[in-house]
Amino acid sequence: MAGRISESLQLPETTGLYSTAPSRPDGAPACSIPECPEAPLSKLLAVSAALPAAMRRPAWSLGDFRLHKKLYKGTHTSIYQATCLHSGLPVALKVYFLARMPDNIVHMLKREIEIHAQLVHKHVAQLYAAFLDSEQRVVLVQEYAARGDLLGLLQRLGGRMQPDQVGDLVVRPFLDALSYLHSKGICHRDIKPENILFTQNWRLLLADFGVSINLHQERAVTRAGTEGYMAPEVERCPLKADPQDNKDNRELAYSTAVDIWAVGVLAYELMVGFPPAFMSEGNATSDCDAPSAEASLASVKFPPHVSPAARSFILSALQPHAIERPTAAALLSHPWLPQAAVAQASRHLAGLDASRALAARHIDACVPPVRKALSSLVSSGLESNDQGAATREVFSVSAC
């Protein structure tokens, strides 16, 4: 079931600015969004089919949420960790300040809400609702990811991950989400570690649809995304001053295959610790310059710990011709993914076996002194009514 979008989804220009919130009486940290003691007039822009029943209500305001901390601050938006006061559920609030936003960014925001609200998938960060408040702030109420993003995880792991971890923890669920998006004609266009999140139980969530586009509704002809993850056909597109620039230029149009290219870059980076060499050297070329692009692809080097199956997966995603790249659904059937799942399961079992062995050694080290102490008790001829207390004393002293 698709999300419901407010008719016309109008986002007006405004001169309203946000102010500094006063300190909370309960001692909670103040955030830079003022609380609303009385719910102001607001306009519900969109509501998702994934909205929890406990959060449903006719009117929305920032006063419905307890703000905990700022997670991100950009030019036009800030993201906050918060709790819904009606349901007690943790959420992330993505707040756009319309007074700071030029027309083309407002256009992208409208498109972001329209696209994100219709997506309901276990590996997509849910957009529960979006509303425009009386201070001309657009608030996106989203699913909260307690474990943070993939970039933070990568840094905690020393800059790279084991290939089987990449395949099973990241790539498989990520491709599941991407296949779902592409089946709806949605091209994400900004795949990178910062936009991949994890919940408390390590469920992967694809996030940030700020530059996403619905190819069923319009042509993709913009140089959009993040340098280093852009496919060759995206890099050859010009930047635009107006949302309608180049929309009639079929030669610039690209497809969801640009997301597949980014998957190849991402998988390589996670396993190796840095992007493919031809990307970092700035030699990516256009789709029409095939010999140079193919030469660049051949120059990609892999360290020994990356298996042939993993190399095959990455190189198939990095094909210079977009039409030669597999779809997300096809990549889900690549032999490397079940191999990675088996290796990850074996690693998990090996870890359990090691834990059991360590526990067994610990117990074995404790048992002999306890047995010796019990034997001395028996040989000493203690009265039966004293043995229980004495035995408890032995265990309290001898237990490891």
Short mmCIF file of C-alpha atoms in Angstrom, two decimals:
data_model
loop_
_atom_site.label_atom_id
_atom_site.label_comp_id
_atom_site.label_asym_id
_atom_site.label_seq_id
_atom_site.Cartn_x
_atom_site.Cartn_y
_atom_site.Cartn_z
CA MET A 1 0.00 0.00 0.00
CA ALA A 2 1.46 3.33 -1.05
CA GLY A 3 1.75 6.34 1.20
CA ARG A 4 -0.82 9.11 0.93
CA ILE A 5 0.43 12.43 -0.46
CA SER A 6 -1.25 15.73 0.31
CA GLU A 7 -2.86 17.22 -2.78
CA SER A 8 -0.34 19.34 -4.76
CA LEU A 9 2.15 19.20 -1.85
CA GLN A 10 2.77 22.95 -1.91
CA LEU A 11 5.89 24.21 -0.13
CA PRO A 12 5.69 28.02 0.02
CA GLU A 13 8.56 30.46 0.19
CA THR A 14 8.90 32.04 3.62
CA THR A 15 11.04 34.37 5.69
CA GLY A 16 10.45 32.53 8.97
CA LEU A 17 13.56 31.46 10.86
CA TYR A 18 14.05 28.96 13.63
CA SER A 19 15.16 30.19 17.05
CA THR A 20 17.01 28.79 20.01
CA ALA A 21 15.00 26.56 22.33
CA PRO A 22 15.05 27.32 26.06
CA SER A 23 16.48 24.78 28.46
CA ARG A 24 14.07 22.02 29.42
CA PRO A 25 12.76 22.00 32.99
CA ASP A 26 13.50 18.28 33.22
CA GLY A 27 17.17 18.86 32.48
CA ALA A 28 17.13 17.29 29.01
CA PRO A 29 19.49 18.98 26.53
CA ALA A 30 17.97 21.81 24.54
CA CYS A 31 17.99 21.68 20.75
CA SER A 32 17.90 24.47 18.21
CA ILE A 33 14.22 23.94 17.40
CA PRO A 34 11.75 25.68 19.71
CA GLU A 35 9.13 23.60 21.40
CA CYS A 36 5.49 24.41 20.76
CA PRO A 37 3.52 24.48 24.04
CA GLU A 38 0.32 24.54 22.03
CA ALA A 39 0.19 22.68 18.72
CA PRO A 40 0.33 25.35 16.01
CA LEU A 41 -1.54 25.15 12.75
CA SER A 42 0.27 22.73 10.48
CA LYS A 43 -0.27 21.04 7.16
CA LEU A 44 0.16 17.30 6.78
CA LEU A 45 2.11 16.82 3.55
CA ALA A 46 2.31 13.03 3.46
CA VAL A 47 1.64 9.97 5.58
CA SER A 48 3.03 6.49 4.99
CA ALA A 49 1.24 3.18 5.16
CA ALA A 50 4.06 2.23 7.56
CA LEU A 51 3.03 4.85 10.15
CA PRO A 52 2.57 3.04 13.50
CA ALA A 53 -1.01 3.19 14.77
CA ALA A 54 0.11 4.82 18.04
CA MET A 55 1.56 7.77 16.09
CA ARG A 56 -1.56 8.49 14.02
CA ARG A 57 -3.21 11.86 14.66
CA PRO A 58 -4.93 14.60 12.64
CA ALA A 59 -2.58 17.47 13.56
CA TRP A 60 1.21 17.41 13.85
CA SER A 61 3.76 19.76 15.41
CA LEU A 62 7.30 19.69 16.76
CA GLY A 63 5.73 19.85 20.21
CA ASP A 64 4.70 16.22 19.68
CA PHE A 65 8.34 15.19 20.07
CA ARG A 66 11.03 15.27 22.74
CA LEU A 67 14.30 16.23 21.06
CA HIS A 68 17.42 14.51 22.37
CA LYS A 69 20.37 15.51 20.20
CA LYS A 70 21.31 16.86 16.81
CA LEU A 71 22.65 14.10 14.56
CA TYR A 72 23.49 16.21 11.51
CA LYS A 73 23.50 19.83 10.34
CA GLY A 74 23.62 20.85 6.69
CA THR A 75 23.01 24.01 4.70
CA HIS A 76 19.27 23.54 4.42
CA THR A 77 18.45 20.84 6.93
CA SER A 78 19.19 19.38 10.35
CA ILE A 79 18.47 15.88 11.66
CA TYR A 80 17.53 15.18 15.29
CA GLN A 81 17.14 12.09 17.41
CA ALA A 82 13.75 12.36 19.11
CA THR A 83 10.95 10.48 20.85
CA CYS A 84 7.30 10.69 19.85
CA LEU A 85 5.43 11.78 22.99
CA HIS A 86 2.19 10.13 21.82
CA SER A 87 3.64 6.66 21.24
CA GLY A 88 7.00 6.63 23.04
CA LEU A 89 8.64 5.46 19.81
CA PRO A 90 12.13 6.68 18.85
CA VAL A 91 12.26 8.63 15.59
CA ALA A 92 14.61 10.76 13.52
CA LEU A 93 13.35 14.21 12.57
CA LYS A 94 14.71 15.67 9.34
CA VAL A 95 13.91 19.38 9.48
CA TYR A 96 14.12 21.63 6.42
CA PHE A 97 14.18 25.40 6.86
CA LEU A 98 12.35 26.84 3.84
CA ALA A 99 13.71 30.37 4.36
CA ARG A 100 17.19 29.08 3.47
CA MET A 101 16.18 27.08 0.42
CA PRO A 102 16.36 28.19 -3.23
CA ASP A 103 13.63 27.09 -5.63
CA ASN A 104 15.53 24.11 -7.03
CA ILE A 105 16.09 22.70 -3.53
CA VAL A 106 12.41 23.15 -2.70
CA HIS A 107 11.64 21.19 -5.88
CA MET A 108 13.96 18.38 -4.71
CA LEU A 109 12.35 18.35 -1.26
CA LYS A 110 8.88 17.98 -2.78
CA ARG A 111 10.16 15.08 -4.88
CA GLU A 112 11.90 13.50 -1.88
CA ILE A 113 8.66 13.44 0.11
CA GLU A 114 6.61 12.09 -2.80
CA ILE A 115 9.09 9.27 -3.41
CA HIS A 116 9.95 8.35 0.17
CA ALA A 117 6.36 8.29 1.46
CA GLN A 118 5.39 5.52 -0.96
CA LEU A 119 8.26 3.19 0.05
CA VAL A 120 7.46 0.46 2.57
CA HIS A 121 10.23 -2.12 2.87
CA LYS A 122 12.12 -3.72 5.76
CA HIS A 123 15.45 -2.41 4.41
CA VAL A 124 14.29 1.15 3.68
CA ALA A 125 14.30 3.73 6.48
CA GLN A 126 10.59 4.48 6.75
CA LEU A 127 9.24 7.98 6.28
CA TYR A 128 6.27 7.88 8.66
CA ALA A 129 4.91 11.35 7.89
CA ALA A 130 5.85 14.82 6.70
CA PHE A 131 4.31 18.11 7.77
CA LEU A 132 4.74 21.86 7.33
CA ASP A 133 4.50 23.80 10.59
CA SER A 134 3.52 27.40 11.31
CA GLU A 135 7.19 28.48 11.33
CA GLN A 136 7.56 27.28 7.72
CA ARG A 137 9.66 24.27 8.63
CA VAL A 138 9.12 21.03 6.76
CA VAL A 139 9.55 18.09 9.14
CA LEU A 140 10.11 14.53 7.94
CA VAL A 141 9.37 11.98 10.69
CA GLN A 142 11.51 8.94 9.98
CA GLU A 143 12.45 5.55 11.39
CA TYR A 144 15.37 5.83 13.83
CA ALA A 145 18.53 3.77 13.28
CA ALA A 146 20.18 3.31 16.68
CA ARG A 147 23.45 1.83 15.35
CA GLY A 148 24.24 4.79 13.11
CA ASP A 149 25.59 4.64 9.57
CA LEU A 150 27.89 2.30 7.69
CA LEU A 151 30.66 4.90 7.57
CA GLY A 152 30.84 4.96 11.37
CA LEU A 153 30.84 1.15 11.50
CA LEU A 154 33.62 1.04 8.92
CA GLN A 155 35.73 3.45 10.93
CA ARG A 156 35.24 1.39 14.10
CA LEU A 157 36.39 -1.71 12.21
CA GLY A 158 39.64 -0.05 11.13
CA GLY A 159 38.64 1.08 7.64
CA ARG A 160 37.53 -2.16 6.02
CA MET A 161 35.42 -5.27 6.58
CA GLN A 162 35.86 -8.97 5.92
CA PRO A 163 34.48 -9.84 2.45
CA ASP A 164 31.91 -12.26 3.90
CA GLN A 165 30.72 -9.50 6.27
CA VAL A 166 30.37 -7.15 3.31
CA GLY A 167 28.31 -9.67 1.39
CA ASP A 168 26.03 -10.90 4.15
CA LEU A 169 25.64 -7.86 6.44
CA VAL A 170 25.62 -5.13 3.79
CA VAL A 171 25.32 -6.11 0.13
CA ARG A 172 22.58 -8.74 0.30
CA PRO A 173 20.02 -6.65 2.28
CA PHE A 174 21.07 -3.52 0.41
CA LEU A 175 20.38 -5.15 -2.96
CA ASP A 176 17.04 -6.33 -1.62
CA ALA A 177 16.11 -2.69 -0.94
CA LEU A 178 17.56 -1.51 -4.25
CA SER A 179 15.66 -4.15 -6.23
CA TYR A 180 12.46 -2.93 -4.55
CA LEU A 181 13.22 0.69 -5.46
CA HIS A 182 14.09 -0.12 -9.06
CA SER A 183 10.90 -2.16 -9.50
CA LYS A 184 9.03 1.09 -8.82
CA GLY A 185 11.20 3.10 -11.20
CA ILE A 186 13.02 4.83 -8.33
CA CYS A 187 16.71 5.62 -8.84
CA HIS A 188 18.43 6.50 -5.54
CA ARG A 189 21.42 8.35 -7.08
CA ASP A 190 23.38 8.85 -3.84
CA ILE A 191 24.57 5.44 -2.66
CA LYS A 192 27.43 5.76 -0.17
CA PRO A 193 28.25 4.52 3.38
CA GLU A 194 26.68 7.59 5.03
CA ASN A 195 23.28 6.70 3.55
CA ILE A 196 23.24 3.12 4.82
CA LEU A 197 22.02 2.81 8.41
CA PHE A 198 21.57 0.03 10.98
CA THR A 199 18.91 -0.50 13.61
CA GLN A 200 19.64 -1.77 17.11
CA ASN A 201 19.44 -5.40 15.92
CA TRP A 202 21.64 -4.70 12.85
CA ARG A 203 18.85 -4.53 10.27
CA LEU A 204 20.16 -2.50 7.34
CA LEU A 205 18.21 0.57 6.21
CA LEU A 206 18.71 2.52 2.99
CA ALA A 207 18.19 6.21 3.74
CA ASP A 208 18.27 9.75 2.30
CA PHE A 209 16.15 10.12 -0.83
CA GLY A 210 17.06 13.77 -1.27
CA VAL A 211 18.32 13.37 -4.86
CA SER A 212 16.26 10.31 -5.81
CA ILE A 213 14.15 10.41 -8.95
CA ASN A 214 11.15 8.49 -10.27
CA LEU A 215 12.06 7.47 -13.81
CA HIS A 216 8.42 6.66 -14.54
CA GLN A 217 7.67 10.37 -14.19
CA GLU A 218 10.74 12.24 -15.43
CA ARG A 219 14.05 11.83 -17.22
CA ALA A 220 17.30 11.69 -15.21
CA VAL A 221 19.76 14.11 -16.84
CA THR A 222 21.48 15.71 -13.84
CA ARG A 223 24.97 15.31 -12.43
CA ALA A 224 23.63 14.21 -9.04
CA GLY A 225 25.16 12.23 -6.20
CA THR A 226 28.57 12.08 -4.53
CA GLU A 227 31.94 12.23 -6.29
CA GLY A 228 33.61 8.85 -6.33
CA TYR A 229 30.33 6.94 -6.53
CA MET A 230 28.97 8.47 -9.75
CA ALA A 231 28.71 6.23 -12.80
CA PRO A 232 30.41 7.46 -16.01
CA GLU A 233 27.07 8.40 -17.56
CA VAL A 234 26.26 10.60 -14.55
CA GLU A 235 29.63 12.36 -14.56
CA ARG A 236 29.15 13.52 -18.14
CA CYS A 237 25.89 15.31 -17.25
CA PRO A 238 26.03 19.05 -16.48
CA LEU A 239 24.91 20.70 -13.28
CA LYS A 240 21.57 22.49 -13.55
CA ALA A 241 20.33 25.89 -12.44
CA ASP A 242 16.69 25.04 -13.12
CA PRO A 243 14.95 21.68 -12.47
CA GLN A 244 13.73 21.54 -16.10
CA ASP A 245 17.14 22.10 -17.72
CA ASN A 246 18.05 19.37 -20.27
CA LYS A 247 14.88 17.37 -19.59
CA ASP A 248 14.32 17.08 -23.35
CA ASN A 249 17.87 15.83 -24.00
CA ARG A 250 17.53 12.07 -24.47
CA GLU A 251 21.28 11.66 -25.04
CA LEU A 252 21.99 12.63 -21.43
CA ALA A 253 19.36 10.33 -19.91
CA TYR A 254 20.53 7.52 -17.66
CA SER A 255 18.85 4.64 -15.83
CA THR A 256 18.85 2.78 -12.52
CA ALA A 257 22.11 1.18 -13.71
CA VAL A 258 23.90 4.15 -12.10
CA ASP A 259 22.95 2.69 -8.71
CA ILE A 260 24.52 -0.63 -9.70
CA TRP A 261 27.81 1.12 -10.48
CA ALA A 262 27.74 2.65 -7.00
CA VAL A 263 27.16 -0.82 -5.50
CA GLY A 264 30.38 -1.99 -7.17
CA VAL A 265 32.34 0.97 -5.81
CA LEU A 266 30.83 0.48 -2.35
CA ALA A 267 31.58 -3.26 -2.19
CA TYR A 268 35.19 -2.69 -3.28
CA GLU A 269 35.71 0.11 -0.77
CA LEU A 270 34.28 -1.91 2.12
CA MET A 271 36.54 -4.90 1.39
CA VAL A 272 39.73 -3.09 0.40
CA GLY A 273 39.59 0.10 2.47
CA PHE A 274 39.61 2.63 -0.37
CA PRO A 275 37.79 3.16 -3.70
CA PRO A 276 38.83 1.47 -6.95
CA ALA A 277 42.00 3.07 -8.33
CA PHE A 278 40.43 4.42 -11.51
CA MET A 279 37.86 6.25 -9.41
CA SER A 280 40.32 7.88 -7.02
CA GLU A 281 42.56 8.95 -9.92
CA GLY A 282 39.66 10.73 -11.60
CA ASN A 283 39.86 8.69 -14.80
CA ALA A 284 36.20 7.71 -15.00
CA THR A 285 34.96 8.26 -18.54
CA SER A 286 31.71 8.63 -20.40
CA ASP A 287 29.70 5.78 -21.82
CA CYS A 288 30.78 6.74 -25.33
CA ASP A 289 34.51 6.38 -24.52
CA ALA A 290 34.42 2.61 -24.15
CA PRO A 291 38.09 1.68 -24.82
CA SER A 292 39.36 4.05 -22.13
CA ALA A 293 36.67 2.93 -19.69
CA GLU A 294 37.42 -0.73 -20.32
CA ALA A 295 41.13 -0.07 -19.82
CA SER A 296 40.33 1.61 -16.51
CA LEU A 297 38.22 -1.38 -15.46
CA ALA A 298 41.07 -3.75 -16.29
CA SER A 299 43.37 -1.68 -14.08
CA VAL A 300 41.30 -2.36 -10.94
CA LYS A 301 43.48 -4.42 -8.59
CA PHE A 302 42.33 -6.68 -5.76
CA PRO A 303 44.25 -7.78 -2.67
CA PRO A 304 44.57 -11.55 -2.10
CA HIS A 305 41.86 -11.73 0.59
CA VAL A 306 39.15 -10.81 -1.96
CA SER A 307 37.87 -14.07 -3.45
CA PRO A 308 37.40 -14.66 -7.20
CA ALA A 309 33.63 -14.70 -6.67
CA ALA A 310 33.71 -11.33 -4.89
CA ARG A 311 35.91 -9.90 -7.66
CA SER A 312 33.45 -11.14 -10.27
CA PHE A 313 30.58 -9.46 -8.42
CA ILE A 314 32.37 -6.11 -8.23
CA LEU A 315 33.58 -6.10 -11.82
CA SER A 316 30.13 -6.98 -13.15
CA ALA A 317 28.71 -3.92 -11.35
CA LEU A 318 31.51 -1.69 -12.69
CA GLN A 319 30.93 -2.44 -16.36
CA PRO A 320 31.60 0.78 -18.32
CA HIS A 321 28.49 0.32 -20.48
CA ALA A 322 25.34 0.79 -18.39
CA ILE A 323 23.43 -1.76 -20.46
CA GLU A 324 26.00 -4.45 -19.54
CA ARG A 325 25.56 -4.05 -15.80
CA PRO A 326 23.27 -6.60 -14.13
CA THR A 327 20.11 -5.47 -12.38
CA ALA A 328 19.87 -5.45 -8.60
CA ALA A 329 17.62 -8.52 -8.79
CA ALA A 330 20.19 -10.33 -10.93
CA LEU A 331 23.03 -9.44 -8.55
CA LEU A 332 21.05 -11.01 -5.71
CA SER A 333 21.54 -14.31 -7.54
CA HIS A 334 25.30 -13.88 -7.95
CA PRO A 335 27.23 -16.91 -6.54
CA TRP A 336 29.31 -14.72 -4.24
CA LEU A 337 26.39 -13.86 -1.94
CA PRO A 338 25.53 -17.43 -0.81
CA GLN A 339 29.26 -18.09 -0.41
CA ALA A 340 29.54 -15.02 1.80
CA ALA A 341 26.50 -16.12 3.83
CA VAL A 342 28.03 -19.56 4.45
CA ALA A 343 31.40 -18.04 5.40
CA GLN A 344 29.73 -15.58 7.78
CA ALA A 345 27.69 -18.38 9.38
CA SER A 346 30.86 -20.46 9.79
CA ARG A 347 32.62 -17.48 11.37
CA HIS A 348 29.70 -17.08 13.78
CA LEU A 349 29.75 -20.77 14.72
CA ALA A 350 33.51 -20.68 15.15
CA GLY A 351 33.07 -17.75 17.51
CA LEU A 352 30.48 -19.68 19.51
CA ASP A 353 32.77 -22.71 19.66
CA ALA A 354 35.64 -20.53 20.85
CA SER A 355 33.41 -19.02 23.54
CA ARG A 356 32.29 -22.48 24.68
CA ALA A 357 35.89 -23.70 24.79
CA LEU A 358 36.93 -20.68 26.85
CA ALA A 359 34.04 -21.27 29.25
CA ALA A 360 34.96 -24.96 29.54
CA ARG A 361 38.58 -24.11 30.37
CA HIS A 362 37.35 -21.63 32.97
CA ILE A 363 35.12 -24.27 34.58
CA ASP A 364 37.88 -26.90 34.50
CA ALA A 365 40.20 -24.47 36.26
CA CYS A 366 37.62 -23.90 39.00
CA VAL A 367 36.49 -27.49 39.65
CA PRO A 368 39.70 -29.06 41.08
CA PRO A 369 40.12 -26.67 44.04
CA VAL A 370 36.40 -26.97 44.85
CA ARG A 371 36.57 -30.79 44.78
CA LYS A 372 39.65 -30.74 46.99
CA ALA A 373 37.95 -28.46 49.50
CA LEU A 374 34.84 -30.67 49.59
CA SER A 375 36.99 -33.76 50.14
CA SER A 376 38.69 -32.13 53.10
CA LEU A 377 35.27 -31.30 54.54
CA VAL A 378 34.13 -34.90 54.30
CA SER A 379 37.34 -36.24 55.81
CA SER A 380 37.13 -33.78 58.69
CA GLY A 381 33.89 -35.40 59.85
CA LEU A 382 31.81 -32.23 60.12
CA GLU A 383 28.28 -32.60 61.38
CA SER A 384 25.73 -32.80 58.56
CA ASN A 385 23.96 -29.64 59.67
CA ASP A 386 27.22 -27.69 59.32
CA GLN A 387 28.22 -29.05 55.93
CA GLY A 388 25.81 -26.86 53.97
CA ALA A 389 27.20 -23.66 55.44
CA ALA A 390 30.76 -24.90 55.05
CA THR A 391 30.13 -25.90 51.43
CA ARG A 392 28.68 -22.47 50.65
CA GLU A 393 31.77 -20.92 52.19
CA VAL A 394 34.03 -23.07 50.01
CA PHE A 395 32.18 -22.04 46.85
CA SER A 396 32.20 -18.38 47.81
CA VAL A 397 35.95 -18.47 48.31
CA SER A 398 36.99 -20.89 45.58
CA ALA A 399 34.61 -20.01 42.75
CA CYS A 400 36.41 -18.33 39.85
#
